[in-house]
Amino acid sequence: MEELKGFAKNNNITAATFSIIGAIKELELAWYDVDIKEYTTKTFLDKLEIVSMTGNIALLDNDIIVHTHGVFSDKDMQTMGGHINKVVVSAACEITLQKLDGVIKREYSEDIGLNLMK
């Protein structure tokens, strides 16, 4: 996610959507509980296939923010998914990025406890 953020900064991308496929060796997923406004996280240190990763690039307080969710499968083809905090590529990471015109802005919502698109 940091590499994608750096790419967006270097190319002045303030609004985009993307999809990713590939293979990874480390993953940190998160699940957000709206009632208590907290994330639960889980780390996977295993070889996983990226079934699907999708997300967007926007601005939060004039800084690039990358928001990504994904689904991954293990060697038994069992899947897990959620909000992505971290991925470490092991073999391949193929990204298709669609730059959008204008700017997508995010703003913190007290009601939800998240940075939502405006």
Short mmCIF file of C-alpha atoms in Angstrom, two decimals:
data_model
loop_
_atom_site.label_atom_id
_atom_site.label_comp_id
_atom_site.label_asym_id
_atom_site.label_seq_id
_atom_site.Cartn_x
_atom_site.Cartn_y
_atom_site.Cartn_z
CA MET A 1 0.00 0.00 0.00
CA GLU A 2 2.93 2.31 0.69
CA GLU A 3 4.34 1.65 -2.80
CA LEU A 4 0.99 2.48 -4.38
CA LYS A 5 0.76 5.65 -2.27
CA GLY A 6 4.25 6.66 -3.41
CA PHE A 7 3.35 6.02 -7.05
CA ALA A 8 0.25 8.22 -6.69
CA LYS A 9 2.28 11.02 -5.06
CA ASN A 10 5.02 10.87 -7.71
CA ASN A 11 2.45 11.01 -10.51
CA ASN A 12 0.13 13.60 -8.94
CA ILE A 13 -2.80 11.16 -8.80
CA THR A 14 -5.51 12.48 -6.46
CA ALA A 15 -8.40 10.32 -7.68
CA ALA A 16 -8.20 6.74 -8.95
CA THR A 17 -9.58 3.23 -8.68
CA PHE A 18 -7.52 0.07 -9.01
CA SER A 19 -7.59 -3.71 -9.03
CA ILE A 20 -4.77 -6.09 -8.15
CA ILE A 21 -3.98 -9.79 -8.59
CA GLY A 22 -0.86 -11.76 -7.71
CA ALA A 23 0.83 -13.67 -4.92
CA ILE A 24 1.89 -12.58 -1.44
CA LYS A 25 3.74 -13.93 1.59
CA GLU A 26 2.44 -11.65 4.34
CA LEU A 27 -0.93 -10.03 4.91
CA GLU A 28 -2.56 -7.90 7.57
CA LEU A 29 -6.35 -7.68 7.31
CA ALA A 30 -8.75 -5.60 9.36
CA TRP A 31 -12.46 -5.74 10.12
CA TYR A 32 -14.28 -2.63 11.35
CA ASP A 33 -16.91 -2.86 14.08
CA VAL A 34 -19.22 0.13 13.52
CA ASP A 35 -20.80 -0.21 16.98
CA ILE A 36 -17.56 0.31 18.89
CA LYS A 37 -15.71 2.18 16.10
CA GLU A 38 -12.63 -0.05 16.26
CA TYR A 39 -10.74 -2.33 13.90
CA THR A 40 -9.86 -5.93 14.70
CA THR A 41 -6.73 -7.03 12.83
CA LYS A 42 -5.22 -10.37 11.93
CA THR A 43 -1.83 -11.13 10.36
CA PHE A 44 -1.22 -14.06 8.00
CA LEU A 45 2.40 -15.18 7.45
CA ASP A 46 1.84 -17.64 4.64
CA LYS A 47 1.91 -17.88 0.86
CA LEU A 48 -1.43 -16.60 -0.41
CA GLU A 49 -3.00 -15.97 -3.80
CA ILE A 50 -4.57 -12.56 -4.36
CA VAL A 51 -8.03 -13.49 -5.61
CA SER A 52 -9.08 -9.85 -5.79
CA MET A 53 -7.89 -6.54 -4.38
CA THR A 54 -9.80 -3.38 -5.18
CA GLY A 55 -9.65 0.13 -3.89
CA ASN A 56 -9.32 3.81 -4.49
CA ILE A 57 -6.90 6.68 -4.12
CA ALA A 58 -8.06 9.93 -2.58
CA LEU A 59 -6.93 12.89 -0.48
CA LEU A 60 -7.25 13.17 3.28
CA ASP A 61 -6.05 16.49 4.72
CA ASN A 62 -4.14 17.13 1.46
CA ASP A 63 -2.27 13.83 1.70
CA ILE A 64 -2.72 10.76 -0.51
CA ILE A 65 -4.68 7.94 1.08
CA VAL A 66 -5.03 4.44 -0.38
CA HIS A 67 -8.12 2.45 0.68
CA THR A 68 -8.11 -1.23 -0.26
CA HIS A 69 -10.15 -4.35 0.41
CA GLY A 70 -9.28 -7.83 -0.76
CA VAL A 71 -9.96 -11.53 -0.89
CA PHE A 72 -7.11 -14.07 -0.62
CA SER A 73 -6.86 -17.85 -0.83
CA ASP A 74 -4.49 -20.28 0.86
CA LYS A 75 -3.05 -23.58 -0.43
CA ASP A 76 -6.30 -25.35 0.52
CA MET A 77 -8.23 -22.74 -1.47
CA GLN A 78 -9.87 -21.39 1.66
CA THR A 79 -10.51 -17.66 1.44
CA MET A 80 -10.29 -14.73 3.81
CA GLY A 81 -10.89 -11.07 3.17
CA GLY A 82 -11.33 -7.60 4.56
CA HIS A 83 -9.75 -4.17 4.75
CA ILE A 84 -6.05 -4.36 3.89
CA ASN A 85 -3.47 -2.76 6.14
CA LYS A 86 -0.40 -4.46 4.68
CA VAL A 87 0.65 -6.91 1.97
CA VAL A 88 4.12 -8.20 1.12
CA VAL A 89 4.49 -9.48 -2.45
CA SER A 90 6.18 -12.86 -2.93
CA ALA A 91 6.01 -13.52 -6.68
CA ALA A 92 3.86 -11.08 -8.63
CA CYS A 93 1.67 -8.06 -8.17
CA GLU A 94 -0.24 -6.93 -11.24
CA ILE A 95 -2.02 -3.61 -10.80
CA THR A 96 -4.53 -2.02 -13.14
CA LEU A 97 -5.04 1.62 -12.16
CA GLN A 98 -7.69 3.94 -13.60
CA LYS A 99 -6.84 7.60 -12.99
CA LEU A 100 -9.96 9.73 -12.59
CA ASP A 101 -10.42 13.41 -13.38
CA GLY A 102 -10.51 15.76 -10.42
CA VAL A 103 -9.97 14.98 -6.76
CA ILE A 104 -11.62 12.53 -4.39
CA LYS A 105 -11.58 13.88 -0.85
CA ARG A 106 -12.11 12.03 2.40
CA GLU A 107 -13.27 13.54 5.66
CA TYR A 108 -13.58 12.06 9.15
CA SER A 109 -17.13 11.15 10.19
CA GLU A 110 -17.81 11.35 13.92
CA ASP A 111 -20.94 9.20 13.46
CA ILE A 112 -19.14 6.31 11.76
CA GLY A 113 -15.60 6.81 13.05
CA LEU A 114 -14.00 6.51 9.61
CA ASN A 115 -12.59 8.77 6.89
CA LEU A 116 -15.43 8.72 4.36
CA MET A 117 -15.57 10.00 0.78
CA LYS A 118 -17.17 13.40 0.45
#
